[in-house]
Structure formats: structure tokens, C-alpha cells
Amino acid sequence: MRDATGHVRGESIYLDDIPVREGTVHLAVFDAPVAHGHLRMLDISKAEDAPGVVAILTAEDIPGQNQIGSIIQDEPLLADGEIHFMGQPIAIVAAETEEQARAARELIEVEIDPLPVVTCPREAAKNGSFFHPPRTFNLGNVDSAWDDCVHVFEGQADCNGQEHLYLECQGAYAFLQENGHLRLYSSTQGLTAVQRICARILGTSMHQIEVEVTRLGGGFGGKEDQATPWACMAGLAATVLKRPAKLILHRMDDMRMTGKRHPYSADYKIGLDRNLNILAYEVHLYQNGGAAADLSPAILERSLFHHTNSYFIPNSKAVAYPCRTNLPPNTAFRGFGGPQAMFIIESAICHVAESLGVKAHQIQGQNLLDEGDELPYGQIVSQGHGPLAWEQAREKAGIDRLEEEVAQFNAQNQHLKQGLAHMPVCFGISFTNKSLNQSSALIHIYNDGSISLSTAAVEMGQGVNMKMAQVAASIFGIQLDHIRVEPTNTTRVANTSPSAASSTADLNGKAVELAALALRDRLHKHARNMLGVDESIAISFKDDILYVEGSPSKIRWSHVTDSAYWARVSLSEQAHYATPNIHFDKATEKGEPFAYHVFGTAIFKVTVDVIRGRYELDHVEVVHDCGNSINPNVDLGQIEGGLVQGVGWMTMEEVVYNDDGRLLSNALSTYKIPDIYSVPKELNVHFLDVDGPELASFRSKAVGEPPLMYGIGAYFAIRDAIRAYRGEGAFPFQAPMTPERVLFGLFGRDALERKG
Ligand code: LUZ
Ligand code: MOS
């Protein structure tokens, strides 16, 4: 990992580490203290007189359009009379120091006429409060399939949101250069979105705004769309005040003001034949979108795509409702609506298994998607490694022995119970918005042979810079240290798609490949001229040495690049890549939206402490399909990190808003995330030994998001252990499975609440 040294020595430069220029003002955001109402009065006079205050900016100071919505234009940067969620930005305090800005913020006064607050998506749905009409995916004919089913079960499943908790909070730094040109550093996954929307706010053109990102301290989707407002605020202050402006959210401000993973509430109905083949599945998904659309429509779409997870179900129907509530607008989070849909179908399958007294894995295993099966959106499974990964995971885990051990343990122990679960995952790779599936790369070779490489990719700790350098180095046949991966910058690579959808390495890697191949052709041609040989002679570079007909020559890479420069050969190349063939028709909700799918299975074994409601993950075995990994270390880190983040979502991370729309889990004291002690005591990850698809860069499959969904297995393994204690009887499918919910599951909520 090329960033490792800088990280451990504290030398890597994050946004807050950029040295500030003389005259910088520091910003603090004043946000709404209530979740819904009319802003009747805003008094900034006391704050304006506070020490160090330079100015206080409100909606009236915005020279362009007060609008940051991307998919739907429904979100002001600063409230303009209406308040829709607690934490909604109303004013920006600019002061000489950050402390002064934050102190002055306390002196702002508002009067807000309250309106009813809705926090529940089902209530919003009753009111018809949607971002757009509900969407429906259909395969086969679910209505007529119920008659063929021997077993039919209906139920409800709920999963909660998740706080991104990137180590680096949201932030931006902006200053004017000459002729009104704005330079904007933003902690964003999507530079062009920041550039476009900041131009809209300032009423200027995109070419007046240059956005640069060196690296992020984590994103996880939280900075795909929601880095934009803070960047716009810094840009606005810098433009209006003609002074450099810096805004870094403190953790509690960040947690209060930004959106999270969407909570979903769902009604499902599942039908099987007597051999436990799933014949029909119907699900109604209520998405808690928060107060503005943000990326909710795209996230809803991905929930629809993944509503049958890894299973072939000949008749399925999913209806998804994008509900507007008075919470901060929920947003992208690793998995992007997929995890919620998968938790829900896993709940339905678990419901069947518990009711019929069979093991869930029996139903899961025999209904897995296989080669040639049709997905609910019409795409046909190809290179469908689901069953292979499933079988290998069972084998590597030693599932028969594990099952025996657990049965024996449970027979011998009263106050500790163990449980097992299988979690297969199938995740589609590509942005579901077809247009976003493009990227470009710019390569400059300097005459000494060293290289400047720029792409649209944002390094956020996922190792994409390393992969991009590896792609270029392997095509050129040179050492990795010749290549500098530049900060991402909209003047070097324009019209960037966000680094998201697990597609960053694929899309940008392909663009790097195209640019590098063009340069290599040119340099090979020049090397042939240097050697005085023609096309019939095979040449190549390996480890910086020019090989002629397979034998090393005395000529090095840098000799060729230097000679090419003096011979006036262009040593720069820009290339653009767009994923071929993918398409989707929203009128029929059918098409082939994904370049390919990623498959894998995780098997969980847990122990639950029946007295305390606590649990430990004893053993997790994962078989994951990385294709031909470019960098197994990076990919392993993604798999382990994703899995633990998914376990956190499913077991301990509980986002709590009260009925007034106030975030109660507003700090790390009340919001628990996994730490090193939450990592499974034994975690074995195996890569499936198969070739990756053509549409993956170097056939190395996308790895960012899919492993998160393995974490769902933790929920069902704990549930299995609870069942081992309490035997029969239903209890709700509600995630996360916090220790409190474990106790409710073990003893019944009523019993516990009555007896205290
Ligand atoms: N972001 C996005 C995503 O804009 N479109 C997507 O399809 C997507 N998928 C996963 C994660 N982020
Ligand atoms: Mo995303 S959830 O920004 O890939």
C-alpha cells in the first residue's frame, strides 16, 4: 500500500491538514433546532456583534440558485422560510477563528411555527408523501403463483439506518484566485457534483470552479452527495467575503446534520412448494428517505434490483415507496439500498425455516441463482459463481463438524447458546444510472521516464490509487515507483462520476488501460526506430528494461522516453471509457443494467450470553469472488472491513431519533460502532479461484460494497442462538440485534418490560 507510510507517520494530507492562507475565515453552521415548521423570525444581530465575527450569511446572500438537489431539485442550501428536518442549515457564521464562529453561532435566535413531524416511512406513505411514484419490479406472475405453493408465510421486517462515521468529518476549504476563479478543496467522493452545484449556487459557470481532492479519511457513500453543501458554503463565503474560507464539521455537528443509511420497513409474503423451492415472493419496501430526495431514488432502485438477493425466484414482485419524512435526508451508504433488501428476503426465508422447523440453509442452498437464471429485472446470470462460493464456504468452514459442535455445546450449556447462519450475496456491478458508467484518465510521461497519472478516482482509503498505479505499471512494464497518482482535480479530469458503486477501480482502471496502451504503442514504435528494426521484431518492457525478441537489451525505459521527447513524440495521452452494452428501460423495468455480478458466501458461528444479552462472533468463513485480483492485500482489506461494517450495522449500531425528529444517538457515547474486539475471533477469507469478467479492469472484480452484506449473517446467527434457548415462537425481524433486542428475543419484550 503506497499510502501506508504516510498514514502511520501522520504525513498524509487530509483536508484539515492543508495549510491555511493568511486571512482565512472559519465557518460554523447554524442549523434548525426543530424538525418541521415555518421560519418566522431569524435574528442574527447579537451574533454579528460577537467577537471576531466577520459576517453571517443566509439564503439572501446566495448569488445564484439556492438549490443543491441533484436527482430532484428539492433541497435548499440554506433554509428559505421552511424547515424540514432538525439539523437543516439556516445560516453560516464566518469569524476570524473557529472558536469564535462556534461561539457566535449560539447567539443566533430563531422563531419557528411548528408543523407536524413525521419520522416513520409508513406514516409518510399513508399521507402519500413520496419523492416520486412507487416503482414495481415484476418477474413471472406472483398473483397466480400462490395457488401452487404448499407453504405461504407473511410478515414484516425492519432494518435501521447507519451512521457513516468516516474518520474524517465533512469539510471544505475555498479561496478565490484571479478573475473570480474559485479553488475548492472538498472532502468529496464526487468532484463534479461539487463543481456543478457550487456553480449553481454562485450563479457562475463550471469552468470558474476547480475542485481538488487528495484523499478522504473514509467516505462509505456519505460523501457521494453530502459533501456538496459544505463545499458550497465554503465557496459561497470565499466569494462573498473575498477571503479564504474553511469549514470542518465537528463530529456531533456532522452526525446531527447529515443523512445516513436509509431505514427500511417492509411487508413480505413468500411461497414455497413441498420441496422447499421458493416459487413466489412479494415485498413492499418503505424507504425512509428523510426530508429531501438526495440519492434516495437511485438507492430505492438498487433495493428493487437486489430484492431477491442470491436466489432464483420464478415469480416475484417488489413495490418500493420512496417516503419523505422529517429526518435529515438519508443518502448513499456502502451497498446503496441492496443490504436492506437482502436483510428483508433473508428474514422471509428465516421465517419459513423457523415455522417449518428446517434449517434456513436448506432453503437458501437449494434456491441459489445459477448460470442462465433470470433476475427480476430481466438480466440473465452469467459467470454465476453463487453455488460454487456456497459449496466452498461450507467446505472451508467444515460445516458438518461446526453443526455438531454447536448442537453439542447447546446441549451442554444453559446460559450460553451458539448459533449458525449462512449469508450468500449477489451484487450487481455498475451504476444503475447508466450515464455514470464512464470515466477518463490522463497520463503524462516526463522525459526522465517518470509518470503523472490522473483519473476521476478518489482515494478514500480503499486503495484505488495503488490499483491505478499497478494497472499503468503493468502495461508499461516498469517499476511502480515511476508513477505518481495525482490528487483528483476537475481541471485534469473533467466530468467525473462519483467514486462509488464499487466501480471506481473498474471504470478508471479501464480508462488508464486505454491511455497507457496508446502511449505504449507510441513508445514501442519509437524504440523500434532507435533499434533500427521493423514491426516483425517483438519488443517489450519488463522491469524498466527493453526486451528484444525476448532478450534483455541495454536500453532502459528512461532512455526511450527521453529519446522520444527529443524526437518530438507526444508523451501525453487522455482516454475515455464507457461500459459497453449495459442498458435499462424504466418503462418496463427490464434490461441488462450490470456489467457483471459479484458472488460470495459467509458462514457465521456466534455465542450468545443468555444472561447479559451479549454475543461474540466466534468464527466467520468467507468465500468471495474477486475474479483475478489486481491486489489481493487491498481486496482482503475491503472484504474484512466491509464485513465488520456490515456486522456493526446488523448488531450494534442503532440510529435513534425521537418523535420530534431529534437524533438521540448523537455521539460515540450513544452510538456504538464495531472496534477491534467486535472482529470475529476467527475470520478466514478465501478468494474463489475463477477468472473474472472482461468488463472488470484486468478481470479484477469490484470489491468495495459486496462484503458489507455478509454482515447480515451475524443477525441470523444470533437469532439462531436465541432460538436454541427459547425454542418455538416468533419474535420480530428487527435489526440491529442489539443486546437489548437479544434479551427481548430470549424472553419476550412484554415479559421483560413488565418484570422490569
Ligand atoms: N451510487 C450511485 C451508487 O449513484 N449509483 C449507484 O448505482 C450506486 N450503487 C452503489 C453505490 N453507490
Ligand atoms: Mo457509494 S454507497 O458512495 O458506493
mmCIF file of C-alpha atoms in Angstrom, residues 361 364 389-400 402-403 406 419-424 600-606 617-623 643 680 682-684 686 710-714 717:
data_model
loop_
_atom_site.group_PDB
_atom_site.id
_atom_site.type_symbol
_atom_site.label_atom_id
_atom_site.label_comp_id
_atom_site.label_asym_id
_atom_site.label_seq_id
_atom_site.Cartn_x
_atom_site.Cartn_y
_atom_site.Cartn_z
ATOM 1 C CA HIS A 361 -29.502 -23.009 4.807
ATOM 2 C CA GLN A 364 -31.067 -20.922 0.866
ATOM 3 C CA ALA A 389 -18.905 -19.990 -3.466
ATOM 4 C CA TRP A 390 -21.653 -21.503 -1.298
ATOM 5 C CA GLU A 391 -20.258 -25.021 -1.528
ATOM 6 C CA GLN A 392 -16.699 -23.881 -0.932
ATOM 7 C CA ALA A 393 -17.679 -21.792 2.081
ATOM 8 C CA ARG A 394 -19.426 -24.805 3.625
ATOM 9 C CA GLU A 395 -16.441 -26.978 2.931
ATOM 10 C CA LYS A 396 -13.851 -24.491 4.238
ATOM 11 C CA ALA A 397 -15.924 -23.843 7.334
ATOM 12 C CA GLY A 398 -16.227 -27.584 7.950
ATOM 13 C CA ILE A 399 -19.953 -27.076 8.237
ATOM 14 C CA ASP A 400 -20.869 -30.608 9.326
ATOM 15 C CA LEU A 402 -19.489 -26.983 13.104
ATOM 16 C CA GLU A 403 -23.126 -28.051 13.270
ATOM 17 C CA VAL A 406 -22.925 -26.235 18.111
ATOM 18 C CA GLY A 419 -25.950 -20.234 16.543
ATOM 19 C CA LEU A 420 -25.022 -20.589 12.885
ATOM 20 C CA ALA A 421 -26.014 -18.772 9.726
ATOM 21 C CA HIS A 422 -25.136 -18.772 6.053
ATOM 22 C CA MET A 423 -25.158 -15.493 4.148
ATOM 23 C CA PRO A 424 -24.890 -15.637 0.366
ATOM 24 C CA GLY A 600 -19.847 -14.976 -2.319
ATOM 25 C CA THR A 601 -20.946 -16.652 0.895
ATOM 26 C CA ALA A 602 -20.114 -16.110 4.535
ATOM 27 C CA ILE A 603 -20.804 -18.581 7.320
ATOM 28 C CA PHE A 604 -21.147 -17.282 10.873
ATOM 29 C CA LYS A 605 -20.871 -19.015 14.206
ATOM 30 C CA VAL A 606 -21.741 -16.992 17.309
ATOM 31 C CA LEU A 617 -18.614 -13.812 16.823
ATOM 32 C CA ASP A 618 -16.573 -16.959 17.212
ATOM 33 C CA HIS A 619 -15.886 -17.861 13.633
ATOM 34 C CA VAL A 620 -16.631 -16.470 10.177
ATOM 35 C CA GLU A 621 -15.631 -18.224 6.998
ATOM 36 C CA VAL A 622 -15.899 -16.272 3.748
ATOM 37 C CA VAL A 623 -15.528 -17.352 0.154
ATOM 38 C CA LEU A 643 -17.812 -7.482 6.710
ATOM 39 C CA PRO A 680 -14.739 -12.327 14.665
ATOM 40 C CA GLU A 682 -11.552 -16.462 13.748
ATOM 41 C CA LEU A 683 -12.045 -14.860 10.345
ATOM 42 C CA ASN A 684 -10.920 -16.727 7.264
ATOM 43 C CA HIS A 686 -10.811 -17.259 0.694
ATOM 44 C CA TYR A 710 -22.049 -10.683 4.649
ATOM 45 C CA GLY A 711 -22.618 -8.867 7.954
ATOM 46 C CA ILE A 712 -26.324 -9.735 7.672
ATOM 47 C CA GLY A 713 -25.286 -13.265 8.603
ATOM 48 C CA ALA A 714 -24.407 -12.061 12.105
ATOM 49 C CA ALA A 717 -26.624 -16.446 13.591
#
